[in-house]
Coordinates of C-alpha atoms and ligand atoms in Angstrom, one line a residue:
X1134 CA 211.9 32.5 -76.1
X1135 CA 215.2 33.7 -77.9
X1136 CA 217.1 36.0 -76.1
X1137 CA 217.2 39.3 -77.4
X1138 CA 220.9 40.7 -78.3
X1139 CA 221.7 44.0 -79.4
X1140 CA 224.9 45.6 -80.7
X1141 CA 225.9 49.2 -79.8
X1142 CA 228.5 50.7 -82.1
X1143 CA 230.3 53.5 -82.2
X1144 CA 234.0 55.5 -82.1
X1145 CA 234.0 55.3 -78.7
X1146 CA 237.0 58.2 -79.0
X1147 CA 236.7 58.0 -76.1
X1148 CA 233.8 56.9 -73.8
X1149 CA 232.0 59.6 -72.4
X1150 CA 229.1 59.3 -69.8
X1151 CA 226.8 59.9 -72.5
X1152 CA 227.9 56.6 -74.0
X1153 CA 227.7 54.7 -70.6
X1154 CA 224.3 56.3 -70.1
X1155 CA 223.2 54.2 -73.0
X1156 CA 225.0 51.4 -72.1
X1157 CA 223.3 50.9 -68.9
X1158 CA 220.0 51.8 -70.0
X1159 CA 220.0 49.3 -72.9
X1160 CA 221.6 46.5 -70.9
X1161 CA 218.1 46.6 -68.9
X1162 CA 216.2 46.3 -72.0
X1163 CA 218.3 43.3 -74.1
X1164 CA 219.2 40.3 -72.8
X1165 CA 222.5 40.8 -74.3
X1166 CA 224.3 44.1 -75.4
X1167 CA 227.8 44.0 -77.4
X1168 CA 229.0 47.1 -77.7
X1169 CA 231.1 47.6 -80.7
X1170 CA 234.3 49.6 -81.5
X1171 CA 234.0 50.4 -84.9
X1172 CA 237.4 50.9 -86.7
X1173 CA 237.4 53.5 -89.4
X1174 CA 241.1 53.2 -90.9
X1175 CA 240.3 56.7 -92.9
X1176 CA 239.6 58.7 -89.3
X1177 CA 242.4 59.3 -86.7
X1178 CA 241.7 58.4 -83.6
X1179 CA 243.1 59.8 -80.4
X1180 CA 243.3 56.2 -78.9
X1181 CA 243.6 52.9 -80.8
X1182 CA 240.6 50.4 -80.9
X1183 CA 242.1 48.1 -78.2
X1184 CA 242.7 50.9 -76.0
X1185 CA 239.0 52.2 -76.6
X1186 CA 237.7 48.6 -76.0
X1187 CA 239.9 48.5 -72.7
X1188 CA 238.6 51.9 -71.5
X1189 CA 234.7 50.4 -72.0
X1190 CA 235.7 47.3 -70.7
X1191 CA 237.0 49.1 -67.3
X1192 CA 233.5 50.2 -66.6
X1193 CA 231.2 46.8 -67.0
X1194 CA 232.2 45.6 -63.4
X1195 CA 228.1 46.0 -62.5
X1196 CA 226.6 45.5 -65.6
X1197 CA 227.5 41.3 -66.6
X1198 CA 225.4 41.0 -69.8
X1199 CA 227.4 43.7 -71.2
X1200 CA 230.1 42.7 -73.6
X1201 CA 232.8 44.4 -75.3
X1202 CA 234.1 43.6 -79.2
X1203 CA 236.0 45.5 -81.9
X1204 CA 235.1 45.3 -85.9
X1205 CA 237.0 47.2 -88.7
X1206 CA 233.8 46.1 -91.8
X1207 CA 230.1 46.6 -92.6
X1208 CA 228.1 47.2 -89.1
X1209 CA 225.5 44.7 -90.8
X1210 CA 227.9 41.8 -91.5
X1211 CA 228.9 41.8 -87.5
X1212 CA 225.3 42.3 -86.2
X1213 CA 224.5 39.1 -88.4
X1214 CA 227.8 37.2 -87.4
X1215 CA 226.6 37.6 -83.5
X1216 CA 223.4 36.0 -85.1
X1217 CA 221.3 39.0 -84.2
X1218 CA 219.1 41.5 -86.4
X1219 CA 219.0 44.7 -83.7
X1220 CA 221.2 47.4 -83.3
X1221 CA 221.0 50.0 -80.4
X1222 CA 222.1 53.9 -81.2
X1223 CA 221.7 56.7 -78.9
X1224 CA 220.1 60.2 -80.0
X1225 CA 220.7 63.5 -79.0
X1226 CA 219.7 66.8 -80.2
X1227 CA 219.1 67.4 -83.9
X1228 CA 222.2 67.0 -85.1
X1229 CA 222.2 63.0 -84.9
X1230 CA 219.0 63.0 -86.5
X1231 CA 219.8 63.2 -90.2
X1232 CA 222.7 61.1 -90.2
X1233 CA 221.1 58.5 -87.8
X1234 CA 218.3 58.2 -90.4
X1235 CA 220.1 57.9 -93.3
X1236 CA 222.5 54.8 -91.6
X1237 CA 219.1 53.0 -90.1
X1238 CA 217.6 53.3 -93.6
X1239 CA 220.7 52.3 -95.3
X1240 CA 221.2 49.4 -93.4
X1241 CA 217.7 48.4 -93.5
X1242 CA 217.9 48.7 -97.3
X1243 CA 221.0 46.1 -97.5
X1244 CA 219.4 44.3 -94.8
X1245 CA 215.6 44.2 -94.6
X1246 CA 215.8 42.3 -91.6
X1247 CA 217.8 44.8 -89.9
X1248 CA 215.9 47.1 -87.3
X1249 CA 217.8 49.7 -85.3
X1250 CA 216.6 50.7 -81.9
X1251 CA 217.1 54.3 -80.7
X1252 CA 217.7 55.3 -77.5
X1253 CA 216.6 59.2 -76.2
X1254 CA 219.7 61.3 -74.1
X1255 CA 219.8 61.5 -71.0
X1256 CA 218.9 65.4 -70.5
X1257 CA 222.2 66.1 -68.7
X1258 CA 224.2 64.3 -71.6
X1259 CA 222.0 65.9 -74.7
X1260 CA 225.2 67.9 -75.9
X1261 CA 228.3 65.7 -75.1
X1262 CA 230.0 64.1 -77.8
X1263 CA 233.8 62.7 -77.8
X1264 CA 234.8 65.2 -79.9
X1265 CA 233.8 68.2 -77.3
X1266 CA 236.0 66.2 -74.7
X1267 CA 238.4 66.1 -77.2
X1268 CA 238.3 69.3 -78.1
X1269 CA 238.4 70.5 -74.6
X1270 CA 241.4 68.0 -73.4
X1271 CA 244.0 69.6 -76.8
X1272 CA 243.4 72.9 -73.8
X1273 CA 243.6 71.4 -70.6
X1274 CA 240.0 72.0 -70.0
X1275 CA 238.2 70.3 -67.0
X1276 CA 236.6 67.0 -68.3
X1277 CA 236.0 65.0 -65.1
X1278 CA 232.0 65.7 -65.5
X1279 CA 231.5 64.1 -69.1
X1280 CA 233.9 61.2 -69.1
X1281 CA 234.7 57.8 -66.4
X1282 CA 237.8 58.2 -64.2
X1283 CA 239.8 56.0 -66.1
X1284 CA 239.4 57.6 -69.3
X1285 CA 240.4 61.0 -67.5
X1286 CA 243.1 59.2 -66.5
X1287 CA 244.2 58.0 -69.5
X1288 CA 244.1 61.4 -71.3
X1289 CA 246.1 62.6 -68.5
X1290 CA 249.0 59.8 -69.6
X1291 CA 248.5 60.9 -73.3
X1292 CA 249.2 64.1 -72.6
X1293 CA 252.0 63.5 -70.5
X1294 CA 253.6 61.1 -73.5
X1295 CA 253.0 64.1 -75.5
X1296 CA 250.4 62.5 -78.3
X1297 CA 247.9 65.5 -77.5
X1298 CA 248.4 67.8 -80.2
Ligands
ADP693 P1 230.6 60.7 -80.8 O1 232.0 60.6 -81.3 O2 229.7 61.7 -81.5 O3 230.4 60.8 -79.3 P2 230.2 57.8 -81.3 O4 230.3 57.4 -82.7 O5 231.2 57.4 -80.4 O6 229.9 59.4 -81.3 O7 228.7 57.4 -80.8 C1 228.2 56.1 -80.7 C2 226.7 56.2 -80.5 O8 226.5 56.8 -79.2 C3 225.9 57.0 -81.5 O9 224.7 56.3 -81.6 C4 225.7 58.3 -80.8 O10 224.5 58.9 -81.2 C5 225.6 57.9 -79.3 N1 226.0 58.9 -78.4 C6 227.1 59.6 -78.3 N2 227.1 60.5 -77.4 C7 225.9 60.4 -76.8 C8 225.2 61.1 -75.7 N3 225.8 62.1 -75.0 N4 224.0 60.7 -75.4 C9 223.4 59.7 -76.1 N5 223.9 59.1 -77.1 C10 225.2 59.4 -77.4

Protein backbone atom coordinates (compact mmCIF):
# COMPACT_ATOMS: atom_id res chain seq x y z
CA UNK A 1 0.00 0.00 0.00
CA UNK A 2 1.23 3.67 -0.87
CA UNK A 3 1.53 5.72 1.95
CA UNK A 4 -0.93 8.40 2.15
CA UNK A 5 0.70 12.15 2.18
CA UNK A 6 -1.14 15.19 2.62
CA UNK A 7 -0.11 18.82 2.40
CA UNK A 8 -1.53 21.49 4.77
CA UNK A 9 -1.17 25.07 3.51
CA UNK A 10 -1.69 28.12 4.73
CA UNK A 11 -0.29 31.90 6.06
CA UNK A 12 0.58 30.53 9.00
CA UNK A 13 0.77 34.56 10.17
CA UNK A 14 1.27 33.18 12.70
CA UNK A 15 0.42 29.68 14.10
CA UNK A 16 -2.34 29.71 16.35
CA UNK A 17 -3.66 26.57 18.20
CA UNK A 18 -6.37 26.36 15.78
CA UNK A 19 -3.65 25.57 13.18
CA UNK A 20 -1.87 22.99 15.54
CA UNK A 21 -5.30 21.48 16.29
CA UNK A 22 -5.37 20.45 12.71
CA UNK A 23 -1.99 19.54 12.54
CA UNK A 24 -2.23 16.90 15.09
CA UNK A 25 -5.41 15.67 14.16
CA UNK A 26 -4.41 15.09 10.51
CA UNK A 27 -1.04 13.67 11.31
CA UNK A 28 -3.18 10.69 12.83
CA UNK A 29 -5.06 10.27 9.71
CA UNK A 30 -2.02 10.51 6.85
CA UNK A 31 0.89 8.78 6.83
CA UNK A 32 2.63 11.83 5.99
CA UNK A 33 1.59 15.58 6.53
CA UNK A 34 3.71 18.61 5.06
CA UNK A 35 2.48 21.54 6.15
CA UNK A 36 3.13 24.38 3.74
CA UNK A 37 3.91 28.07 4.20
CA UNK A 38 2.48 29.64 1.36
CA UNK A 39 4.22 32.93 0.31
CA UNK A 40 1.93 35.54 -1.15
CA UNK A 41 4.45 38.38 -2.19
CA UNK A 42 1.23 40.77 -2.74
CA UNK A 43 0.17 40.29 1.27
CA UNK A 44 2.36 41.63 4.18
CA UNK A 45 3.04 39.51 6.60
CA UNK A 46 3.87 40.23 10.19
CA UNK A 47 6.69 37.60 10.07
CA UNK A 48 8.69 36.29 7.02
CA UNK A 49 8.09 32.69 5.68
CA UNK A 50 11.24 31.30 7.32
CA UNK A 51 10.32 32.70 10.52
CA UNK A 52 6.69 31.28 10.17
CA UNK A 53 8.21 27.78 9.09
CA UNK A 54 10.56 28.08 12.31
CA UNK A 55 7.66 28.88 14.65
CA UNK A 56 5.77 25.49 13.17
CA UNK A 57 8.73 23.72 13.26
CA UNK A 58 9.27 24.55 17.14
CA UNK A 59 6.15 22.65 17.93
CA UNK A 60 6.62 19.04 15.99
CA UNK A 61 8.85 17.66 18.85
CA UNK A 62 5.87 14.77 19.43
CA UNK A 63 4.42 14.62 16.23
CA UNK A 64 7.59 12.86 13.77
CA UNK A 65 5.59 12.33 10.48
CA UNK A 66 4.95 15.93 10.45
CA UNK A 67 7.05 18.05 8.17
CA UNK A 68 7.54 21.50 7.52
CA UNK A 69 8.17 23.28 3.88
CA UNK A 70 7.74 26.83 2.35
CA UNK A 71 6.37 27.53 -1.45
CA UNK A 72 5.92 30.94 -3.09
CA UNK A 73 3.60 29.21 -6.64
CA UNK A 74 0.41 27.29 -7.56
CA UNK A 75 -0.66 25.06 -4.26
CA UNK A 76 -1.23 22.29 -7.13
CA UNK A 77 2.24 22.33 -8.73
CA UNK A 78 3.84 21.63 -4.89
CA UNK A 79 1.16 19.03 -3.89
CA UNK A 80 2.19 17.22 -7.28
CA UNK A 81 6.09 17.84 -6.85
CA UNK A 82 5.75 15.84 -3.25
CA UNK A 83 4.12 13.24 -5.71
CA UNK A 84 0.84 13.44 -3.81
CA UNK A 85 -2.89 14.34 -4.98
CA UNK A 86 -4.45 15.38 -1.26
CA UNK A 87 -4.58 18.44 0.38
CA UNK A 88 -5.76 18.88 4.05
CA UNK A 89 -7.66 22.48 5.08
CA UNK A 90 -9.29 23.11 8.23
CA UNK A 91 -13.04 24.70 8.45
CA UNK A 92 -14.47 26.88 10.74
CA UNK A 93 -17.68 28.70 10.95
CA UNK A 94 -19.29 30.00 7.78
CA UNK A 95 -16.99 32.28 6.79
CA UNK A 96 -14.30 29.65 5.31
CA UNK A 97 -17.03 28.07 3.57
CA UNK A 98 -17.39 30.00 0.42
CA UNK A 99 -13.88 30.67 -0.17
CA UNK A 100 -12.81 27.11 0.76
CA UNK A 101 -15.23 25.94 -1.96
CA UNK A 102 -14.29 27.99 -4.58
CA UNK A 103 -10.17 27.04 -4.07
CA UNK A 104 -11.15 22.95 -3.74
CA UNK A 105 -13.21 23.39 -6.92
CA UNK A 106 -10.67 25.51 -8.53
CA UNK A 107 -8.00 23.27 -8.00
CA UNK A 108 -9.96 20.32 -8.82
CA UNK A 109 -10.76 22.04 -12.16
CA UNK A 110 -6.87 22.51 -13.08
CA UNK A 111 -6.27 19.29 -11.55
CA UNK A 112 -8.92 16.66 -11.74
CA UNK A 113 -6.89 14.44 -9.78
CA UNK A 114 -6.70 16.79 -7.02
CA UNK A 115 -9.01 16.07 -3.87
CA UNK A 116 -8.97 18.30 -0.85
CA UNK A 117 -9.78 16.90 2.59
CA UNK A 118 -11.44 19.10 5.12
CA UNK A 119 -10.99 19.03 8.54
CA UNK A 120 -14.08 20.30 11.18
CA UNK A 121 -12.78 22.99 14.23
CA UNK A 122 -12.19 22.11 17.15
CA UNK A 123 -15.26 23.78 19.12
CA UNK A 124 -12.92 25.86 21.38
CA UNK A 125 -10.89 27.08 18.15
CA UNK A 126 -14.20 27.65 15.79
CA UNK A 127 -13.46 31.62 15.82
CA UNK A 128 -9.60 31.96 15.96
CA UNK A 129 -7.85 33.13 13.02
CA UNK A 130 -4.17 34.84 12.79
CA UNK A 131 -5.57 37.90 12.01
CA UNK A 132 -7.70 38.14 15.49
CA UNK A 133 -4.19 37.45 17.29
CA UNK A 134 -2.94 39.90 15.14
CA UNK A 135 -5.34 42.26 15.63
CA UNK A 136 -5.33 41.83 19.31
CA UNK A 137 -1.26 41.82 19.71
CA UNK A 138 -1.09 45.82 17.51
CA UNK A 139 -3.01 46.45 21.51
CA UNK A 140 -1.30 44.46 23.85
CA UNK A 141 -4.12 42.20 24.27
CA UNK A 142 -3.66 38.82 26.11
CA UNK A 143 -2.95 36.09 23.45
CA UNK A 144 -1.41 33.28 25.47
CA UNK A 145 -4.88 31.08 25.01
CA UNK A 146 -4.94 31.10 21.03
CA UNK A 147 -1.33 30.80 20.13
CA UNK A 148 2.11 28.17 21.29
CA UNK A 149 4.56 29.85 23.77
CA UNK A 150 7.02 30.48 21.32
CA UNK A 151 4.96 32.36 19.01
CA UNK A 152 3.90 34.58 22.09
CA UNK A 153 7.22 34.93 22.55
CA UNK A 154 8.22 35.94 19.49
CA UNK A 155 5.52 38.71 19.15
CA UNK A 156 6.81 39.83 22.43
CA UNK A 157 10.49 40.44 20.54
CA UNK A 158 8.61 42.11 17.63
CA UNK A 159 7.18 44.34 19.62
CA UNK A 160 10.06 45.17 21.52
CA UNK A 161 12.19 45.75 18.00
CA UNK A 162 9.30 47.99 17.29
CA UNK A 163 7.85 46.20 13.94
CA UNK A 164 4.30 46.08 15.58
CA UNK A 165 2.56 48.90 14.06
P1 LIG B 1 -5.90 32.40 8.96
O1 LIG B 1 -4.93 33.48 8.63
O2 LIG B 1 -7.33 32.75 8.60
O3 LIG B 1 -5.78 31.85 10.33
P2 LIG B 1 -4.42 30.49 7.25
O4 LIG B 1 -4.31 30.80 5.81
O5 LIG B 1 -3.17 30.59 8.04
O6 LIG B 1 -5.62 31.28 7.90
O7 LIG B 1 -5.07 29.05 7.48
C1 LIG B 1 -4.60 27.87 6.94
C2 LIG B 1 -5.64 26.80 7.07
O8 LIG B 1 -5.95 26.59 8.45
C3 LIG B 1 -6.97 27.10 6.40
O9 LIG B 1 -7.46 25.89 5.87
C4 LIG B 1 -7.84 27.58 7.52
O10 LIG B 1 -9.20 27.33 7.26
C5 LIG B 1 -7.33 26.71 8.66
N1 LIG B 1 -7.57 27.30 9.97
C6 LIG B 1 -7.17 28.51 10.42
N2 LIG B 1 -7.56 28.72 11.69
C7 LIG B 1 -8.25 27.61 12.06
C8 LIG B 1 -8.95 27.22 13.25
N3 LIG B 1 -9.04 28.03 14.30
N4 LIG B 1 -9.55 25.99 13.27
C9 LIG B 1 -9.48 25.20 12.17
N5 LIG B 1 -8.85 25.52 11.02
C10 LIG B 1 -8.25 26.70 10.96
Amino acid sequence: MSLKIAVYPGSFDPLTKGHFDIIQRAATVFDKLIVCVMVNNSKNYLFSSEERKNLIKENLSELDNVEVDTYDGLLIDYVKSRNTNIIVKGLRALTDFENEFQMALTNKHLDNNIETFFMMTSNKYSYLSSSLVKELVKFQGNVSDFIPANVEKAIQKKHEEGSIK
